[in-house]
XYZ file of C-alpha atoms in Angstrom:
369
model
C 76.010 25.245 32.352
C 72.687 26.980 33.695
C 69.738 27.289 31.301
C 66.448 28.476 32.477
C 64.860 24.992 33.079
C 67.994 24.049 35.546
C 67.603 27.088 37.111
C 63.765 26.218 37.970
C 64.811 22.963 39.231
C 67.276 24.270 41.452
C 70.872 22.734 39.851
C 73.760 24.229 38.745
C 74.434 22.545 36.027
C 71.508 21.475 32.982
C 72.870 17.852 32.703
C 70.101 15.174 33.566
C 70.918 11.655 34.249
C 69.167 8.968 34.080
C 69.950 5.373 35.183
C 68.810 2.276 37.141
C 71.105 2.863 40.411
C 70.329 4.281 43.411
C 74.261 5.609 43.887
C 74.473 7.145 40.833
C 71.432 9.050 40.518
C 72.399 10.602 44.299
C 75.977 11.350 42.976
C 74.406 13.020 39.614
C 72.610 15.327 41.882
C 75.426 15.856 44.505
C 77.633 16.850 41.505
C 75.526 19.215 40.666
C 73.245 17.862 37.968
C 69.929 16.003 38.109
C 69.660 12.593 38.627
C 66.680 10.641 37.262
C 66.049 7.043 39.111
C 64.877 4.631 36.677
C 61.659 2.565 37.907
C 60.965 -0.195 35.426
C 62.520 -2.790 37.331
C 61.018 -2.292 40.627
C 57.929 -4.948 40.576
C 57.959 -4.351 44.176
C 57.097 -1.379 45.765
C 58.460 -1.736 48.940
C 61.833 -2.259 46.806
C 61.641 1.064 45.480
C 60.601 3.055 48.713
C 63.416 1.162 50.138
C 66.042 3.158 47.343
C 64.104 6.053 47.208
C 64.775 6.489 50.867
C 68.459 5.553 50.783
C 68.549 8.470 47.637
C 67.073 11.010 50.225
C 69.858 9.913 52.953
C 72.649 10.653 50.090
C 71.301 13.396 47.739
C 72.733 16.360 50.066
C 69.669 17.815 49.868
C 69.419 18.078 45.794
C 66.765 17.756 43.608
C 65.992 14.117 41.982
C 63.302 12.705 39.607
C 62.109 9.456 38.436
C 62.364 7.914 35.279
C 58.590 5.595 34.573
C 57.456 2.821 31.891
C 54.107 3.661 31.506
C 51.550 3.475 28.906
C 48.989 6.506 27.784
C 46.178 3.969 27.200
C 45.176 1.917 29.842
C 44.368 -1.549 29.396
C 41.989 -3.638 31.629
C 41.456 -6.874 32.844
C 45.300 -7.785 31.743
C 47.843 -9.329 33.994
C 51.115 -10.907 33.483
C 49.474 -14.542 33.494
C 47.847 -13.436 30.447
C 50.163 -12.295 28.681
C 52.674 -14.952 29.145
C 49.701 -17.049 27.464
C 50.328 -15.790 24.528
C 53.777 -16.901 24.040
C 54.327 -19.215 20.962
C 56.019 -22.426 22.162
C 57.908 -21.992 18.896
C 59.592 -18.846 20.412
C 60.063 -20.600 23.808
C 62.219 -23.473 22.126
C 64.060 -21.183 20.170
C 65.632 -19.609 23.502
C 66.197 -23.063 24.704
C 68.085 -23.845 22.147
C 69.688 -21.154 21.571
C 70.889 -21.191 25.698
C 72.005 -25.188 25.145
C 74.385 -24.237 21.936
C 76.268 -21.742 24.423
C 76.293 -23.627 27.133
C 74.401 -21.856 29.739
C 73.801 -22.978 33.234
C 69.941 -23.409 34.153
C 68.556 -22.199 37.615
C 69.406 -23.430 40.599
C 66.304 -25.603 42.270
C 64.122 -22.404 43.762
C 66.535 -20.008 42.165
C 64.005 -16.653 41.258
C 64.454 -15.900 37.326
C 65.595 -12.232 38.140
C 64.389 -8.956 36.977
C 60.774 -9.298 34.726
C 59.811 -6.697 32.806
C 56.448 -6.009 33.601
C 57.456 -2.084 34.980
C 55.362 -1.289 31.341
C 52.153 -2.878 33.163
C 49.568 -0.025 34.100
C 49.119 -1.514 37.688
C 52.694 -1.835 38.370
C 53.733 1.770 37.115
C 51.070 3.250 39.036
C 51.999 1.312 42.247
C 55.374 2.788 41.576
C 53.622 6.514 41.543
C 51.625 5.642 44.656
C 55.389 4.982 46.313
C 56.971 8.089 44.578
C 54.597 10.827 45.393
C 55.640 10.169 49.031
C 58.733 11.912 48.261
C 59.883 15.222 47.234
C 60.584 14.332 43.320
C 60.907 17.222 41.128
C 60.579 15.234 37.883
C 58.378 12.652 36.510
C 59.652 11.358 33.588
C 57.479 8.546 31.167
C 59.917 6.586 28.668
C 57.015 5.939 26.806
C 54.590 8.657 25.284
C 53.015 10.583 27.370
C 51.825 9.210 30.878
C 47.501 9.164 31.017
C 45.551 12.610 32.043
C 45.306 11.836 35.706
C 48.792 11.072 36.219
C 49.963 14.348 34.686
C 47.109 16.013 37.019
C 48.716 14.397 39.897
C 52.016 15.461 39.230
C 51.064 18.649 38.645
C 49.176 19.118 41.831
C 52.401 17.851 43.972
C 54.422 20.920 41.693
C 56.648 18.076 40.158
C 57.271 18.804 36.375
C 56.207 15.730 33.502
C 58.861 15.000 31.165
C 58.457 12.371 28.206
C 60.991 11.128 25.694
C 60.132 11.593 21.937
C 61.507 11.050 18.920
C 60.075 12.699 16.320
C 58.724 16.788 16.163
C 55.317 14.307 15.880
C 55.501 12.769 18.904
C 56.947 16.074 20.675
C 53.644 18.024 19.662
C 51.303 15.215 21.018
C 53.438 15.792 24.603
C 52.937 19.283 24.006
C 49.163 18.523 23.663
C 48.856 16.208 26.529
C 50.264 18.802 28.896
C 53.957 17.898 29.300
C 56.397 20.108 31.047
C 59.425 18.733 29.118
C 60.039 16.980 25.974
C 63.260 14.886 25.990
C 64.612 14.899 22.121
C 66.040 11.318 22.052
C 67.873 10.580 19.168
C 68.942 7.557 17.056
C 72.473 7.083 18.775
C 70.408 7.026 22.225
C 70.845 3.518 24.101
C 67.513 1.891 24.484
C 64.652 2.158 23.232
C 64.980 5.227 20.231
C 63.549 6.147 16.751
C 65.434 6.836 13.484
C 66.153 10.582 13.160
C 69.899 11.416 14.355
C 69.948 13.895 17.548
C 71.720 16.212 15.285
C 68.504 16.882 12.967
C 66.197 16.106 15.800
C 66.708 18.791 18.587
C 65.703 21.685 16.154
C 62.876 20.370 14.543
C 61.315 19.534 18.635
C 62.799 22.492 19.631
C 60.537 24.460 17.341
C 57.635 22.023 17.527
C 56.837 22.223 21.068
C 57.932 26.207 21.595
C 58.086 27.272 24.316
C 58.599 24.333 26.107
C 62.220 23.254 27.433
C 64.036 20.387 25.289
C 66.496 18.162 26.273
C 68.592 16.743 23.685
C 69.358 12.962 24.371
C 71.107 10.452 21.938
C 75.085 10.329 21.373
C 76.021 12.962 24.657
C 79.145 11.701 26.611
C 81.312 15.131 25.909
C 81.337 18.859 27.398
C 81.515 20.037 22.941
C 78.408 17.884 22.704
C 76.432 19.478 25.622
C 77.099 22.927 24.244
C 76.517 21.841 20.514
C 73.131 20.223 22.276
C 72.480 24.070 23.508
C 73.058 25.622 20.730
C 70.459 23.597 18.999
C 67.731 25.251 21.059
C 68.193 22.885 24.278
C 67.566 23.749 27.562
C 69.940 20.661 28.589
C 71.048 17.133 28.459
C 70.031 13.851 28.954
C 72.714 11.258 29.597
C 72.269 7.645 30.188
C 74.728 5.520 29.081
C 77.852 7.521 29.957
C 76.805 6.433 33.837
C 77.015 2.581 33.134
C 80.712 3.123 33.355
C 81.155 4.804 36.242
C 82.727 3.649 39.617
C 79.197 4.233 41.629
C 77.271 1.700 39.134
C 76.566 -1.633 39.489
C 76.385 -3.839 37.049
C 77.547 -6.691 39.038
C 79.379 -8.168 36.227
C 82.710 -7.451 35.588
C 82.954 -9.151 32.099
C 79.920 -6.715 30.813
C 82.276 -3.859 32.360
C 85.027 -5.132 30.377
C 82.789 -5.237 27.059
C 81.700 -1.697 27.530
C 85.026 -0.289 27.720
C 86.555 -2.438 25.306
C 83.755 -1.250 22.881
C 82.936 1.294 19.595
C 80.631 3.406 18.337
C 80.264 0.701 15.880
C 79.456 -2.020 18.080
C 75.607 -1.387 19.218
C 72.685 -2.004 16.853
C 69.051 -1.197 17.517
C 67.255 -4.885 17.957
C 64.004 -6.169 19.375
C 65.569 -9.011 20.779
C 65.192 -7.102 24.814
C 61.757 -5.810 24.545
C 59.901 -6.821 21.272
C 60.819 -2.741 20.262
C 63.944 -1.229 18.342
C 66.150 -0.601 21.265
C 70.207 0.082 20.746
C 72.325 -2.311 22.613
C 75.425 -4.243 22.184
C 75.779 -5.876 19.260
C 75.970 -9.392 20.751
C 75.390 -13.030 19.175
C 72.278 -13.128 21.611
C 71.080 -9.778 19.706
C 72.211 -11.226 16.106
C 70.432 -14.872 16.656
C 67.299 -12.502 16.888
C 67.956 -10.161 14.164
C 68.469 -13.505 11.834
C 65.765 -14.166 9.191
C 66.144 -17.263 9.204
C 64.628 -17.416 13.236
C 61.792 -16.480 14.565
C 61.975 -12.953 15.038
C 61.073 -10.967 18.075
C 57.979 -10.822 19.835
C 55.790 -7.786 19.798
C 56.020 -5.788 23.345
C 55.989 -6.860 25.864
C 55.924 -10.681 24.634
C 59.557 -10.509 24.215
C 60.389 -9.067 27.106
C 58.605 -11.747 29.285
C 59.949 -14.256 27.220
C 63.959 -13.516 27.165
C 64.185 -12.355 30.830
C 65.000 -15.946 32.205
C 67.567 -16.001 30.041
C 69.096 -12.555 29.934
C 69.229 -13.368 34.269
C 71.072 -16.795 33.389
C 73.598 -15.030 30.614
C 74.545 -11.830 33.138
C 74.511 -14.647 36.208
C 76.989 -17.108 34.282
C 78.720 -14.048 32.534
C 78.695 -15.890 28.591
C 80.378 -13.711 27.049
C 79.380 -13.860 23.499
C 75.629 -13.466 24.454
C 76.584 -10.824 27.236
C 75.116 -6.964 26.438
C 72.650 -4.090 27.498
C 71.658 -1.310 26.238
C 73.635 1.241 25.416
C 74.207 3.736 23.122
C 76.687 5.353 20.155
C 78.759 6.887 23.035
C 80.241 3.524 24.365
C 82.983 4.459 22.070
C 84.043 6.890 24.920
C 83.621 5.262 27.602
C 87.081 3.725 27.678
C 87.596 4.032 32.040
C 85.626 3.519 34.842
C 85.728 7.248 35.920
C 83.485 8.107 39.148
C 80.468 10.402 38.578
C 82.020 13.298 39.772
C 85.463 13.229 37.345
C 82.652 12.834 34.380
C 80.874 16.130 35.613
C 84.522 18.195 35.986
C 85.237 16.644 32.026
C 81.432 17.950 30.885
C 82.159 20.983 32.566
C 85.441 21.628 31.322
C 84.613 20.444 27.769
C 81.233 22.916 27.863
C 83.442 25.977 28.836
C 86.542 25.261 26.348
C 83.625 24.859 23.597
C 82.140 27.968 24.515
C 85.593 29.623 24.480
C 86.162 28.456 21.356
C 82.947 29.333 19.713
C 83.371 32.919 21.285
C 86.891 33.092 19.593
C 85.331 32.344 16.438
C 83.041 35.130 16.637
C 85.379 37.449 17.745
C 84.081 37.833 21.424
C 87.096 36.423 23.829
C 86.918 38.320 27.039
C 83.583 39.550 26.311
């Protein structure tokens, strides 16, 4: 599965994986794909040089990127004291209550509230860059928009390619514009944050809008047919997230969430604001419908909601409540039905890609060509 971007990178296979563990990103690569460490939730940077360098100890070697939060437009004079200021208390109650009617535990006395997302905050992302440059990252990708002037500068100075994630031909020509390497096409069945346009429609129209750049098609990927229907589109590869969440090197720490995602359908996410404040796919919870109800509050713009809700997404994961427990994730949960290691969902992808290219060849009369 070799295009001519995975070939610059130095990987056998053009399958790109994101996610927010250490273990899986260095088994993505070992396996013969790229694996793309995901930054947001490292507030501290000692935190993240601390995984980055466990990643170099286990990548064999391979190539690895690293998956950023981080705004074009800088803002000054803004911290997270600030923003929290800007909370309604109206909002505030509404979590309280809506914790109480479920029952869920409070903090212990000193207990720390758990992950914050602040990763989107200019002087944490580029605290995260000042740690990453230190190593030998191949990719920089930005999850939202393209990253400022000077950052793309400095990547390109250290040879490491910019990717950003778009999802519209719109937003793929202003990457185009702003210097990007790589767009990633993420479509409407991605998990997290995504757009409205279905990856189906979408991969052409960036493929075409940012020639001749490399695409990778995101949204809905989980299968070895998809990949190759993803390269027939015009992509130069994949990018998988959710299929990872599943897999024997992650760690969720929760087995109850692990028991939701396999138990789960295509038909059980819905793109909500109740994580961030932005239209991210997750699973459909009651935490994610009590949100979604017009008759609440409504979400917070980002990243008010986010600094709102992250006390109590750390008490629901903590205390496992099971109708408020989700993440994001995206159309494919629907296959996710085993916890597989990384390396048995590579040997499926690849076996999948070459029995879809068989086939394809068989339809147009070229077996054994």
């Amino acid at each position: 599965m070799q295009t001519e971007l995975s070939t610059q990178l130095g990987v056998e296979h053009a399958v790109f994986g994101f996610t927010p563990f250490p273990a899986v990103a260095a088994a993505i690569s070992r396996a013969g794909g790229f694996g793309v460490l995901g930054a947001v939730r490292y507030t501290a940077p000692d935190d993240l040089r601390r995984d980055l360098d466990w990643i170099e100890a286990h990548v064999d070697g391979k190539p690895y990127g690293l998956d950023v939060v981080m705004p074009a437009k800088k803002v000054e004079g803004v911290n997270e004291a600030d923003v929290e200021a800007m909370i309604p208390e109206g909002h505030r109650a509404f979590v309280r209550d809506t914790l109480a009617k479920y029952g869920v535990p409070g903090l212990a006395e000193g207990e720390a509230a758990g992950w914050r997302i602040t990763g989107w905050m200019e002087q944490v992302a580029r605290g995260q860059l000042d740690v990453a440059f230190d190593y030998p990252i191949r990719l920089l990708a930005n999850a939202l928009g393209s990253p400022p002037a000077d950052v793309v500068a400095r990547a390109h100075d250290r040879d490491v390619l910019v990717a950003a994630l778009a999802g519209s031909a719109r937003h793929a020509r202003k990457h185009k514009d702003a210097g990007i390497d790589v767009v990633v096409a993420q479509g409407y069945e991605a998990g997290g944050h995504t757009g409205e346009i279905a990856s189906m429609v979408l991969t052409p129209e960036v493929v075409e809008a940012v020639d001749p750049l490399p695409v990778l098609a995101a949204g809905g990927i989980g299968s070895g047919r998809q990949a190759a229907a993803a390269l027939a589109l015009g992509a130069q590869g994949v990018w998988l997230g959710s299929v990872w969440l599943t897999t024997s090197e992650a760690d969720l720490h929760s087995p109850a969430l692990t028991r939701k995602l396999l138990a789960a359908g295509s038909g059980d996410t819905v793109r909500s604001r109740a994580l961030t404040g932005k239209p991210a796919r997750q699973l459909r919870t009651e935490w994610t419908d009590a949100w979604d109800d017009p008759h609440g509050p409504g979400a917070l713009p980002m990243p008010l909601q986010g600094l709102l809700v992250a006390e109590a997404v750390s008490r629901i994961q903590k205390h496992e409540i099971d109708p408020l427990l989700g993440t994001p994730v995206g159309q494919i949960v629907g296959r996710m039905n085993d916890v597989r290691s990384v390396r048995a969902v590579f040997d499926d992808l690849t076996r999948g890609f070459e029995e879809a290219v068989d086939r394809v060849n068989r339809i147009a009369g070229r077996s054994g060509q």
